[in-house]
PDB file of C-alpha atoms and ligand atoms in Angstrom:
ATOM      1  CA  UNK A  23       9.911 -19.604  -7.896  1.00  0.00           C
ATOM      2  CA  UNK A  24       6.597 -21.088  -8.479  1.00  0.00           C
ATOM      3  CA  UNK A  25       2.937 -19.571  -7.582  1.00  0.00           C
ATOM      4  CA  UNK A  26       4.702 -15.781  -7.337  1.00  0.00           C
ATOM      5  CA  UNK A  27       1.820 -13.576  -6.026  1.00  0.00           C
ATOM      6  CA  UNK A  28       0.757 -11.270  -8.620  1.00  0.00           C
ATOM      7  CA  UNK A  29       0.303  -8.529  -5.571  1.00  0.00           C
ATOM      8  CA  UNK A  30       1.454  -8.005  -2.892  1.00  0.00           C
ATOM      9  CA  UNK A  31       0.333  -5.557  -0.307  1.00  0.00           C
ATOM     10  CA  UNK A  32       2.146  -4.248   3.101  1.00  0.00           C
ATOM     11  CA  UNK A  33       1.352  -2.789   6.199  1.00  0.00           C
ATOM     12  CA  UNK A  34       5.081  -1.681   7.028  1.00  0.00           C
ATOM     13  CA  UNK A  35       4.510  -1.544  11.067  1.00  0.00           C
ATOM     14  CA  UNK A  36       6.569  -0.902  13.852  1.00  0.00           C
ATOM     15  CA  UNK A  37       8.967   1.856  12.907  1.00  0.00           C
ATOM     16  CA  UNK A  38       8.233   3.958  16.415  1.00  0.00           C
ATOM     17  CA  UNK A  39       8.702   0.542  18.072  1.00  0.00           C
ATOM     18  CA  UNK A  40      12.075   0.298  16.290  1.00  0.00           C
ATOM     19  CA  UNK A  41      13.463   3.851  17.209  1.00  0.00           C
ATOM     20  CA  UNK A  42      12.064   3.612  20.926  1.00  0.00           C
ATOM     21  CA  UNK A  43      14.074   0.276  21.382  1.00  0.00           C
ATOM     22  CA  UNK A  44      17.326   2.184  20.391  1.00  0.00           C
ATOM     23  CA  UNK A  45      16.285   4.983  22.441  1.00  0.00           C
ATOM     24  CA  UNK A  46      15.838   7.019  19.119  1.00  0.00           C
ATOM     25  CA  UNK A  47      12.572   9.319  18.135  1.00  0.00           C
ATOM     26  CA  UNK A  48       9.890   8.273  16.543  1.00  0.00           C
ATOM     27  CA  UNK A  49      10.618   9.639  13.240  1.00  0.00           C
ATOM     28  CA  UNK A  50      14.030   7.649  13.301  1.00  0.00           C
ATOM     29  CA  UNK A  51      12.320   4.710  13.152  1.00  0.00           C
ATOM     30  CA  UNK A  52      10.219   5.795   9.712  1.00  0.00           C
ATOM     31  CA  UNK A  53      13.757   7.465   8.189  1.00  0.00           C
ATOM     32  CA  UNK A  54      14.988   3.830   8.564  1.00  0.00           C
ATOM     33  CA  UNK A  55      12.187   2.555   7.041  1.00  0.00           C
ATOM     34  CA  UNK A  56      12.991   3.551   3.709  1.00  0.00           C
ATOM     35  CA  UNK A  57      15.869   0.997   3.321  1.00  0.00           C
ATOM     36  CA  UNK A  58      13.617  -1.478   3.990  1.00  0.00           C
ATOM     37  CA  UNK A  59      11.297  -0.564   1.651  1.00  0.00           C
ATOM     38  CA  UNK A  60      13.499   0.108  -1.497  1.00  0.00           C
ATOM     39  CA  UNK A  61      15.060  -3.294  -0.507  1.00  0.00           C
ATOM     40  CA  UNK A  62      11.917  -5.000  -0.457  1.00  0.00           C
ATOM     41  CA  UNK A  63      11.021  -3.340  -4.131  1.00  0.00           C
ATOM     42  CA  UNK A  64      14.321  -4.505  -5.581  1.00  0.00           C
ATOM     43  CA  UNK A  65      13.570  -8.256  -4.152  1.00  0.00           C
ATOM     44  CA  UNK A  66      10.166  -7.711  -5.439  1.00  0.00           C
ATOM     45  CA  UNK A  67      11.272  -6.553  -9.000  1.00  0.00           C
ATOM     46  CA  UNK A  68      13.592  -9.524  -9.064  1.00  0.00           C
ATOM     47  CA  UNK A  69      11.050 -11.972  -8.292  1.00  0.00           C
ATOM     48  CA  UNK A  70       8.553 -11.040 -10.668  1.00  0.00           C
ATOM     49  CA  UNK A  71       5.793  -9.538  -8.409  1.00  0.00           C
ATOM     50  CA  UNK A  72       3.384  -7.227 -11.169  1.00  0.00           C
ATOM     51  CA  UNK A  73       2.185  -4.957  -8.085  1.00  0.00           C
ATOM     52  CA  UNK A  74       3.434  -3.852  -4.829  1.00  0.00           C
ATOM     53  CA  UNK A  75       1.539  -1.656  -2.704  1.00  0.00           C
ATOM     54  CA  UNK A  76       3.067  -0.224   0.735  1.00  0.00           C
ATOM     55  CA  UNK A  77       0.277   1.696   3.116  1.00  0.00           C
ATOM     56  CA  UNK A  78       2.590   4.647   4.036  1.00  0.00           C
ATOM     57  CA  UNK A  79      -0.045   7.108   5.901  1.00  0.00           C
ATOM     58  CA  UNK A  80      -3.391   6.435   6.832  1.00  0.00           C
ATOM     59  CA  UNK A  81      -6.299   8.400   7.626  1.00  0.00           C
ATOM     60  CA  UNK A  82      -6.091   7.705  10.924  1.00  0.00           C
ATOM     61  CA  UNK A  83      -2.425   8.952  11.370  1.00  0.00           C
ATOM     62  CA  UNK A  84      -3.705  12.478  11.556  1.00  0.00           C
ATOM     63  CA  UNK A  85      -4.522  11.503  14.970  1.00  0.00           C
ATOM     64  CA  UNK A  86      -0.887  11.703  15.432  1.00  0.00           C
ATOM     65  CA  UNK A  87       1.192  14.517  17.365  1.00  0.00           C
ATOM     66  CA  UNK A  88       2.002  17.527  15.190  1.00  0.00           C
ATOM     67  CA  UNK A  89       5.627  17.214  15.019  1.00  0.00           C
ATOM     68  CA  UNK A  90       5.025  13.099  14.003  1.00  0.00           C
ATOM     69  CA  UNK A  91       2.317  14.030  11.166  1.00  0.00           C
ATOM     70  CA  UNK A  92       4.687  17.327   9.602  1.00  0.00           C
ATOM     71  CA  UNK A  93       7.604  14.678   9.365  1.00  0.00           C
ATOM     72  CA  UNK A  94       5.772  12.126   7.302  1.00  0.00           C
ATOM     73  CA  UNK A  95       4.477  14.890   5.417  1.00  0.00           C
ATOM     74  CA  UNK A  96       8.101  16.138   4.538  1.00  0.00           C
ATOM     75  CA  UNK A  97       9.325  12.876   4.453  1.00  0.00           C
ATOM     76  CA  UNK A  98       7.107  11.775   1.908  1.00  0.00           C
ATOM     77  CA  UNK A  99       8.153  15.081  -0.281  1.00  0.00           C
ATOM     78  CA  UNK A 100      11.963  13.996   0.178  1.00  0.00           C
ATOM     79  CA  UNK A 101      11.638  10.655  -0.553  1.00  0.00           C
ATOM     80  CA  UNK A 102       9.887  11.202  -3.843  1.00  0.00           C
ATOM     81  CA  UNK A 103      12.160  14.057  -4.434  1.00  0.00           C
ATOM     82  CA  UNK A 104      15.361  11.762  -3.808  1.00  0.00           C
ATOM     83  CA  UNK A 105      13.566   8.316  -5.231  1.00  0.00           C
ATOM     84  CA  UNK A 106      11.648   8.738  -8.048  1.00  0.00           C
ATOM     85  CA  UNK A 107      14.221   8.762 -10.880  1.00  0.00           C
ATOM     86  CA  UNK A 108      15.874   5.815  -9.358  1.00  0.00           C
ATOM     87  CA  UNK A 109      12.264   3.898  -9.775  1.00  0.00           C
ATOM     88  CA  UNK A 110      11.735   5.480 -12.595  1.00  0.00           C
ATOM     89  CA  UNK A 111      14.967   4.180 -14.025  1.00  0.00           C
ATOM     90  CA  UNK A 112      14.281   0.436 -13.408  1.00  0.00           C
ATOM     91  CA  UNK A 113      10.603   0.711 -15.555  1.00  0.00           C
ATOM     92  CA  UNK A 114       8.582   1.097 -12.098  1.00  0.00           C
ATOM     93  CA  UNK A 115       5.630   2.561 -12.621  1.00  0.00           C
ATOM     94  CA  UNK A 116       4.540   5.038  -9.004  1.00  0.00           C
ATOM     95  CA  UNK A 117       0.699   5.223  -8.133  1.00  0.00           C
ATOM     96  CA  UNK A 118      -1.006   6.827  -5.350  1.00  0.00           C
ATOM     97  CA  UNK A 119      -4.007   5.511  -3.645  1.00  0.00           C
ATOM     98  CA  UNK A 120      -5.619   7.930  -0.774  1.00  0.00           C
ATOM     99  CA  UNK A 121      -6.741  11.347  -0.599  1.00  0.00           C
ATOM    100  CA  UNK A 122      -4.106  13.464  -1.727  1.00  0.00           C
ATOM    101  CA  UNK A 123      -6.497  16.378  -2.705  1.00  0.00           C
ATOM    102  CA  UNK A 124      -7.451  16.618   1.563  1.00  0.00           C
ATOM    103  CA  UNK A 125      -6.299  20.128   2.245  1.00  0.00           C
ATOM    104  CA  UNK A 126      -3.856  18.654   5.098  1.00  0.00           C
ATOM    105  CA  UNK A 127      -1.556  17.426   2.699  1.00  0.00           C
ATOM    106  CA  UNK A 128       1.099  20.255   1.749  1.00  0.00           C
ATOM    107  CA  UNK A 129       0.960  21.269  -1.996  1.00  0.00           C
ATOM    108  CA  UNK A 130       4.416  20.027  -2.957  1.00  0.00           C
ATOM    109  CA  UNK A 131       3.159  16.748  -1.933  1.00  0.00           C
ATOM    110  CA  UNK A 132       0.566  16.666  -3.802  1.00  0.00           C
ATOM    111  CA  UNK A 133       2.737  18.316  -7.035  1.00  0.00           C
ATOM    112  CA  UNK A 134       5.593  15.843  -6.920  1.00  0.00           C
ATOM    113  CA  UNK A 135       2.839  12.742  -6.419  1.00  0.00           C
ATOM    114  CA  UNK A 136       0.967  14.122  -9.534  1.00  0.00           C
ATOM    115  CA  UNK A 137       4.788  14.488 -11.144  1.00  0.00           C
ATOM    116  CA  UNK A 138       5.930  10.900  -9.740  1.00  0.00           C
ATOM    117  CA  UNK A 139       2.663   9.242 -11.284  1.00  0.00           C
ATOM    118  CA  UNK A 140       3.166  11.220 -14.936  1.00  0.00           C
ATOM    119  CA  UNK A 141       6.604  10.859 -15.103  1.00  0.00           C
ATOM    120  CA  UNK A 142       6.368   7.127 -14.914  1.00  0.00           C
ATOM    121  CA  UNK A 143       3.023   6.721 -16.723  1.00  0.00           C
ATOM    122  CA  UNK A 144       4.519   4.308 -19.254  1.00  0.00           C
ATOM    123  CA  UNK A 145       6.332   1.898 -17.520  1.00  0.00           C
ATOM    124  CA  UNK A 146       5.382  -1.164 -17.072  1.00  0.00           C
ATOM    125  CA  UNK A 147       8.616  -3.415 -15.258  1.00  0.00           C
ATOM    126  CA  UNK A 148       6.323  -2.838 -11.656  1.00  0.00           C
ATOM    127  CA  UNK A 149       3.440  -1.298 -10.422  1.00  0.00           C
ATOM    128  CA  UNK A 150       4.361   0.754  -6.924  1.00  0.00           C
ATOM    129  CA  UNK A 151       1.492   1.811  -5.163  1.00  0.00           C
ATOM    130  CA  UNK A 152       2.242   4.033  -2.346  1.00  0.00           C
ATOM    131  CA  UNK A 153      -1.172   3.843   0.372  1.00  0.00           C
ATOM    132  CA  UNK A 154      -1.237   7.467   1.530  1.00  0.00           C
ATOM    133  CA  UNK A 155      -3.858   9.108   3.412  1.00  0.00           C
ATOM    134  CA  UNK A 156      -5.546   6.108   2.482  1.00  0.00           C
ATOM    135  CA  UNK A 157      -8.311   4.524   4.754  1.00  0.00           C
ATOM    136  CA  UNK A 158     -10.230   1.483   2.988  1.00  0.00           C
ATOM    137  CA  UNK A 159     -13.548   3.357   4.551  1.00  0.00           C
ATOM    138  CA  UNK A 160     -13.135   6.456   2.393  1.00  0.00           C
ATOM    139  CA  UNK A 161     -12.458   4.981  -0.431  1.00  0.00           C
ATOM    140  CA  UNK A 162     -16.018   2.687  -0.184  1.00  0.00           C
ATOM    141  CA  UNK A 163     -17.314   6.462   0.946  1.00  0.00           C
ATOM    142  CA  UNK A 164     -16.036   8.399  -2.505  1.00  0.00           C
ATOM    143  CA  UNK A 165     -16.965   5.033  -4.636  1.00  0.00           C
ATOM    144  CA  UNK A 166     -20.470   5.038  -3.159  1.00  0.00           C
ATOM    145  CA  UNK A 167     -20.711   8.944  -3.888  1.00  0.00           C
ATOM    146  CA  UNK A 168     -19.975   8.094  -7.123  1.00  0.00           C
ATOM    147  CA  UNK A 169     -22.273   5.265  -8.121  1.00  0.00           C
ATOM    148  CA  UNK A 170     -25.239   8.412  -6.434  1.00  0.00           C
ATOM    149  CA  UNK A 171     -23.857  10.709  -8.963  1.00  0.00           C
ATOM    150  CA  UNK A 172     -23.925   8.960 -11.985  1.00  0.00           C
ATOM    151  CA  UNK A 173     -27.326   7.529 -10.700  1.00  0.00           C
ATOM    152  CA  UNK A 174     -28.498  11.056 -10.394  1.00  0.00           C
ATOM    153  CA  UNK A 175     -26.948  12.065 -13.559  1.00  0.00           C
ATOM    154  CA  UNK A 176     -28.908   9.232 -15.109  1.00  0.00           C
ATOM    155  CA  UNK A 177     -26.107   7.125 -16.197  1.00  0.00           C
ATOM    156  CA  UNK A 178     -26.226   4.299 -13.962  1.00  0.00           C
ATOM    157  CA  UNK A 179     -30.218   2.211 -13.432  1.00  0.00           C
ATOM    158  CA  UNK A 180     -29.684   1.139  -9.709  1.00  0.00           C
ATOM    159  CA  UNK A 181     -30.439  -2.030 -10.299  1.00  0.00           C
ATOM    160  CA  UNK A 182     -27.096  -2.361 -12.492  1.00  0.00           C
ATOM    161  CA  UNK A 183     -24.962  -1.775  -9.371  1.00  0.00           C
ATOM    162  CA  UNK A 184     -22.875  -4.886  -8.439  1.00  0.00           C
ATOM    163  CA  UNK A 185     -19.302  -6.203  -7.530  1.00  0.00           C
ATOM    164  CA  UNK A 186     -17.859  -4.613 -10.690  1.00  0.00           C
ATOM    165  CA  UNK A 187     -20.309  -1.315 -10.709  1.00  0.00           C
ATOM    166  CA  UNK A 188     -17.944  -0.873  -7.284  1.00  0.00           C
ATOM    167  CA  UNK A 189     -14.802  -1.868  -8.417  1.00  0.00           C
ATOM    168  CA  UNK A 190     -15.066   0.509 -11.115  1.00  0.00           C
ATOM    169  CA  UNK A 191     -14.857   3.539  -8.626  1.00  0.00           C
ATOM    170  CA  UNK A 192     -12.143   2.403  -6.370  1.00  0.00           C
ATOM    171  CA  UNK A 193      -8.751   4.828  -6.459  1.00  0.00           C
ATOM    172  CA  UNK A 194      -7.082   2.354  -8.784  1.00  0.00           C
ATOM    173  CA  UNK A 195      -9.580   0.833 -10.644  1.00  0.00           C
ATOM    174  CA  UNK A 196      -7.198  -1.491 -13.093  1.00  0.00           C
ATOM    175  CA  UNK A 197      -5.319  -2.788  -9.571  1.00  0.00           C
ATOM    176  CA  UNK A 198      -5.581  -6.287  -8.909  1.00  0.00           C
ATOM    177  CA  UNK A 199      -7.087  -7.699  -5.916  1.00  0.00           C
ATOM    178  CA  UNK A 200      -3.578  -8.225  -3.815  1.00  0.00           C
ATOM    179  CA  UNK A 201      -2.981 -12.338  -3.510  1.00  0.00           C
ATOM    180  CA  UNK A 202      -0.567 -11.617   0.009  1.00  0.00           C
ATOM    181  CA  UNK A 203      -0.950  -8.913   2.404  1.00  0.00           C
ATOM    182  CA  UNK A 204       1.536  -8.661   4.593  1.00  0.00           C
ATOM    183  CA  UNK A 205       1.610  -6.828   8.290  1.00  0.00           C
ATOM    184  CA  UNK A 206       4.904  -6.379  10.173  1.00  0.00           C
ATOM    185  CA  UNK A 207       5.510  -5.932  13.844  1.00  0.00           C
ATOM    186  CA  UNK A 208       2.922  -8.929  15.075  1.00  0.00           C
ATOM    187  CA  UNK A 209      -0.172  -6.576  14.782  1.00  0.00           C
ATOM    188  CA  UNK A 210      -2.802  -8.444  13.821  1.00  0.00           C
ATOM    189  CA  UNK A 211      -5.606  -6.554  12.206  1.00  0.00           C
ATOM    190  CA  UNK A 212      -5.891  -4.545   8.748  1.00  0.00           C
ATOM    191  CA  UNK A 213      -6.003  -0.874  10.500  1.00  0.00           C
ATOM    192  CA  UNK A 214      -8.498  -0.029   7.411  1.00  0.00           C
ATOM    193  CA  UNK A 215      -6.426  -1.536   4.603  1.00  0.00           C
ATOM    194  CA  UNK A 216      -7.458  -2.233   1.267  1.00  0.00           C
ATOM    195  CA  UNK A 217     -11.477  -3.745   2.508  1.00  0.00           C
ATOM    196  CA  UNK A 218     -12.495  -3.892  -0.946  1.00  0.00           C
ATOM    197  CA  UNK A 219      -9.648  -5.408  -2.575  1.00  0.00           C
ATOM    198  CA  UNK A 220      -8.264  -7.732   0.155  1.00  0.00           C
ATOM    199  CA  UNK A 221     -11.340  -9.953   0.801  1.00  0.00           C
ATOM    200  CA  UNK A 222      -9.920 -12.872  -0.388  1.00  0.00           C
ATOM    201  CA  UNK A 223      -6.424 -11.998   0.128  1.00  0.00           C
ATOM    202  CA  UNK A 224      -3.848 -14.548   2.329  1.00  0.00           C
ATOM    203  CA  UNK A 225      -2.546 -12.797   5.432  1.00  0.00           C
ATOM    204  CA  UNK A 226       0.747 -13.390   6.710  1.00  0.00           C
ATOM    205  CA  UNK A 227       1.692 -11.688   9.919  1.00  0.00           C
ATOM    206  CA  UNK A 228       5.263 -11.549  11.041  1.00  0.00           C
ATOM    207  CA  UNK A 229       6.870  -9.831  14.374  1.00  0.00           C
ATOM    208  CA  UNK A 230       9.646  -8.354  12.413  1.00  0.00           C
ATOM    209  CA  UNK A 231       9.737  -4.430  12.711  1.00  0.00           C
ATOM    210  CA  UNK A 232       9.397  -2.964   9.687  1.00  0.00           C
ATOM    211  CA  UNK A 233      12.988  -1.571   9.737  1.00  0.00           C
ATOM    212  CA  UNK A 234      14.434  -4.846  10.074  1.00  0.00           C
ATOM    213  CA  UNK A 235      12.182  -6.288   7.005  1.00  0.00           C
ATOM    214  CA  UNK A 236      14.135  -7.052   3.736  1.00  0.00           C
ATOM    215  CA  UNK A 237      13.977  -8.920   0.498  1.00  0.00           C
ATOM    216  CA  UNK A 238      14.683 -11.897   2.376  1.00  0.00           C
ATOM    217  CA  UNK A 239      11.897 -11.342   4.836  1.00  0.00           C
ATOM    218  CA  UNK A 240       9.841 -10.662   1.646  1.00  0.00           C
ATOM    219  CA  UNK A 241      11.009 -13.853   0.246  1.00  0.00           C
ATOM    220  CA  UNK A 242      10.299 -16.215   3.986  1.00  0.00           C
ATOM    221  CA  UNK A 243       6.744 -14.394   3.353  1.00  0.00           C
ATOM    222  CA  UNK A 244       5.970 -15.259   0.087  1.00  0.00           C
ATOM    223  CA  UNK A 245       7.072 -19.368   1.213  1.00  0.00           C
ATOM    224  CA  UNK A 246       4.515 -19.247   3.973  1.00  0.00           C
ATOM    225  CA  UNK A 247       1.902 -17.979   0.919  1.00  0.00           C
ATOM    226  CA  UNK A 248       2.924 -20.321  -0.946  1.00  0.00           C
ATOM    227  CA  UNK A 249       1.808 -23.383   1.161  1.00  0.00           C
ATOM    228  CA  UNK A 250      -2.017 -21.930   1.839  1.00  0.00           C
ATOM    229  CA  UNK A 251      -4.374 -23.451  -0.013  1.00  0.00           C
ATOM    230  CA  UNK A 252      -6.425 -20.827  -1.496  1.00  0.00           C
ATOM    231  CA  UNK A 253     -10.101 -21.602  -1.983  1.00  0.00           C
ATOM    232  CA  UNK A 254     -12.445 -18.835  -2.886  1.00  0.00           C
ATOM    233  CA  UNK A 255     -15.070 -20.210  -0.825  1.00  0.00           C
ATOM    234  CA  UNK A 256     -14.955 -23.343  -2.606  1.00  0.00           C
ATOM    235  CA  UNK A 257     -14.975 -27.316  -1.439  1.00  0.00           C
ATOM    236  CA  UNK A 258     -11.597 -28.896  -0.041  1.00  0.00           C
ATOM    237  CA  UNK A 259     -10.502 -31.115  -3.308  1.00  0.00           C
ATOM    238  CA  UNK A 260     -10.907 -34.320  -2.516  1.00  0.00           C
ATOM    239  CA  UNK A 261      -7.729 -35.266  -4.271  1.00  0.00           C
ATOM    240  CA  UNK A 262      -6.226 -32.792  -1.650  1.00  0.00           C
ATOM    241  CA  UNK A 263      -4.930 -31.071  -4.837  1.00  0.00           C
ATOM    242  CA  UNK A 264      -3.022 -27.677  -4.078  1.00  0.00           C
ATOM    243  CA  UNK A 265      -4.732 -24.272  -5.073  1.00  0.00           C
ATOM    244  CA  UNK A 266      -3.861 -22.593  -8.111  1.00  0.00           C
ATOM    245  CA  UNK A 267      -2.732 -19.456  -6.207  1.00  0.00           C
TER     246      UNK A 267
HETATM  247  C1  LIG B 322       4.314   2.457  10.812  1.00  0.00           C
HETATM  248  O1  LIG B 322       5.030   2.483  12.002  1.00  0.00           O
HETATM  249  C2  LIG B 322       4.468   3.731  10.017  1.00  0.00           C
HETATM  250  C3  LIG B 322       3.286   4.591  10.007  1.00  0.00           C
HETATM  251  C4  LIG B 322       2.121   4.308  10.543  1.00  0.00           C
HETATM  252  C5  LIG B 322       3.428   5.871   9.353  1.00  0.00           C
HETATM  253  P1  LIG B 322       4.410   3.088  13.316  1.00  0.00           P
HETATM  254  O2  LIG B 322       4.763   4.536  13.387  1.00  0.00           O
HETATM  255  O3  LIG B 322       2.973   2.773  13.407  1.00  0.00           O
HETATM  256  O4  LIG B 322       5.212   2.297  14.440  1.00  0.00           O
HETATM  257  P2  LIG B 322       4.650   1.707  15.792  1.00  0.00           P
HETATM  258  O5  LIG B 322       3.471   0.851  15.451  1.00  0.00           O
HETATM  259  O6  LIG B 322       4.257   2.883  16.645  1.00  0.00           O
HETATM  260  O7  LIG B 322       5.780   0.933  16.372  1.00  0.00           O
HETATM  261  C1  LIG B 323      -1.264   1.222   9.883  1.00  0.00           C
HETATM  262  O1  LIG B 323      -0.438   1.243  10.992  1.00  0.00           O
HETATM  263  C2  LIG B 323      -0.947   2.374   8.956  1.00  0.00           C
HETATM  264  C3  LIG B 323       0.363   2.341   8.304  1.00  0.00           C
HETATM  265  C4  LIG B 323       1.241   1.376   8.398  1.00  0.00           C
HETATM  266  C5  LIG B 323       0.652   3.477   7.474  1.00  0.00           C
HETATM  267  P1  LIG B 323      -0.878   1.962  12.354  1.00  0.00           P
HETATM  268  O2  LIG B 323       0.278   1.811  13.275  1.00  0.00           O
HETATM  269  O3  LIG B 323      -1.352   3.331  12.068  1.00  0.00           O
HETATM  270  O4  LIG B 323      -2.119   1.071  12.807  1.00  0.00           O
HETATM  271  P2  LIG B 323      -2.738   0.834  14.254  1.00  0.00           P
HETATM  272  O5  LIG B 323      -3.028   2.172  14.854  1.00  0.00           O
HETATM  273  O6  LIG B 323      -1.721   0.080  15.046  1.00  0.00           O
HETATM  274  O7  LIG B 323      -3.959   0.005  13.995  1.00  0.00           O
HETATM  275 MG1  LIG B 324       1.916   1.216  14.157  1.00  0.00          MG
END
């Protein structure tokens, strides 16, 4: 397949939709989610995307009933518990982006994240990062606290600070901008995803619920990326050449 997007980034949308459908909970919807999601990393894998990042809780979810938020908590905890050597098995290597040191999120989380990310510290098949308790806000907050500390601290002349100075102090610093972002379940908006990193990303919205997205959903995505002509801000080639992607 030609012009494979190095990254690719999803907003996997429209679980509670799913469940409520079926007359199921909430929280039946996200359980079903994982399928999709482990699908959509083996299609990915196969295919030859470098990163994939999936925004799993943001720091807006909070905002969320009790019973929802302790779920995804626990959920998160199982899923690493029951998924991890799997991904670790086929050279994946697991990131976190977010705040995982907020004092909302349980201590086993945070122990088997820490464990997920060191266990598969040398692999190198995939990059997985999982968005959790990540808003693209906070992470332009902590980066901009930062750049004042090490300007305090003397190491950094103010006049130094540009694109990269910021880049530098993002979560993942050596993550590639994502080329696709994809949001499920016909939202359209980013819901605080990736600001930084996505600014010249190619958006590809599609009303699927996330439960009912697959490799082959992943794949009909990637087509549709495929045909946009990427510019960077620059001039329409005369020649109507395609972009480089
Ligand atoms: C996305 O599905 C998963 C998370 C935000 C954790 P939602 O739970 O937002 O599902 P809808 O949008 O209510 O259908
Ligand atoms: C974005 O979805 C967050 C995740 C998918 C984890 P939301 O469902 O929380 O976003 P809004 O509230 O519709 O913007
Ligand atoms: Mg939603």
């Amino acid at each position: 397949m030609a012009r494979v997007p190095r990254h690719v980034a999803i907003i996997m949308d429209g679980n509670g939709r799913w469940a409520n459908a079926r007359g199921l909970h909430r929280t039946q919807g996200h359980a079903r989610g994982e399928p999709a999601l482990f699908d959509v990393i083996d299609g990915a894998l196969g295919i030859g995307v470098e990163w994939l990042t999936a925004y799993t809780f943001s720091t807006e979810n909070w905002s969320r009933d009790e019973y929802e938020v302790d779920y995804l908590m626990q959920f998160n905890v199982d899923l690493l518990q029951r998924r991890r050597d799997e991904l670790h098995a086929k050279g994946i290597r697991i990131h976190f982006i977010g705040e995982r040191d907020d004092p909302r999120v349980p201590q086993e989380l945070r122990e088997r994240i820490n464990d997920a990310e060191e266990l598969t510290s040398g692999n190198d098949h995939m990059h997985m990062v999982f968005a959790f308790n990540y808003g693209g806000r906070t992470e332009l907050v902590k980066a901009a606290r930062r750049i004042a500390d090490d300007v305090m601290a003397g190491r950094l002349d103010p006049a130094e600070i540009d694109h990269a100075a910021i880049a530098a102090r993002l979560y993942l610093p050596d993550m590639p901008d994502p080329d696709l972002v994809i949001r499920t379940s016909g939202e359209l908006r980013t819901s605080n995803y990736l600001l930084w990193e996505a600014a010249y990303s190619e958006y590809v919205f599609t009303s699927v619920l996330w439960p009912d997205f697959d490799r082959q959903t992943l794949v009909d995505c990637i087509i549709e990326y495929q045909s946009r002509d990427r510019r960077f801000g620059g001039a329409i080639d005369a020649a109507g050449a395609e972009g480089d992607g």
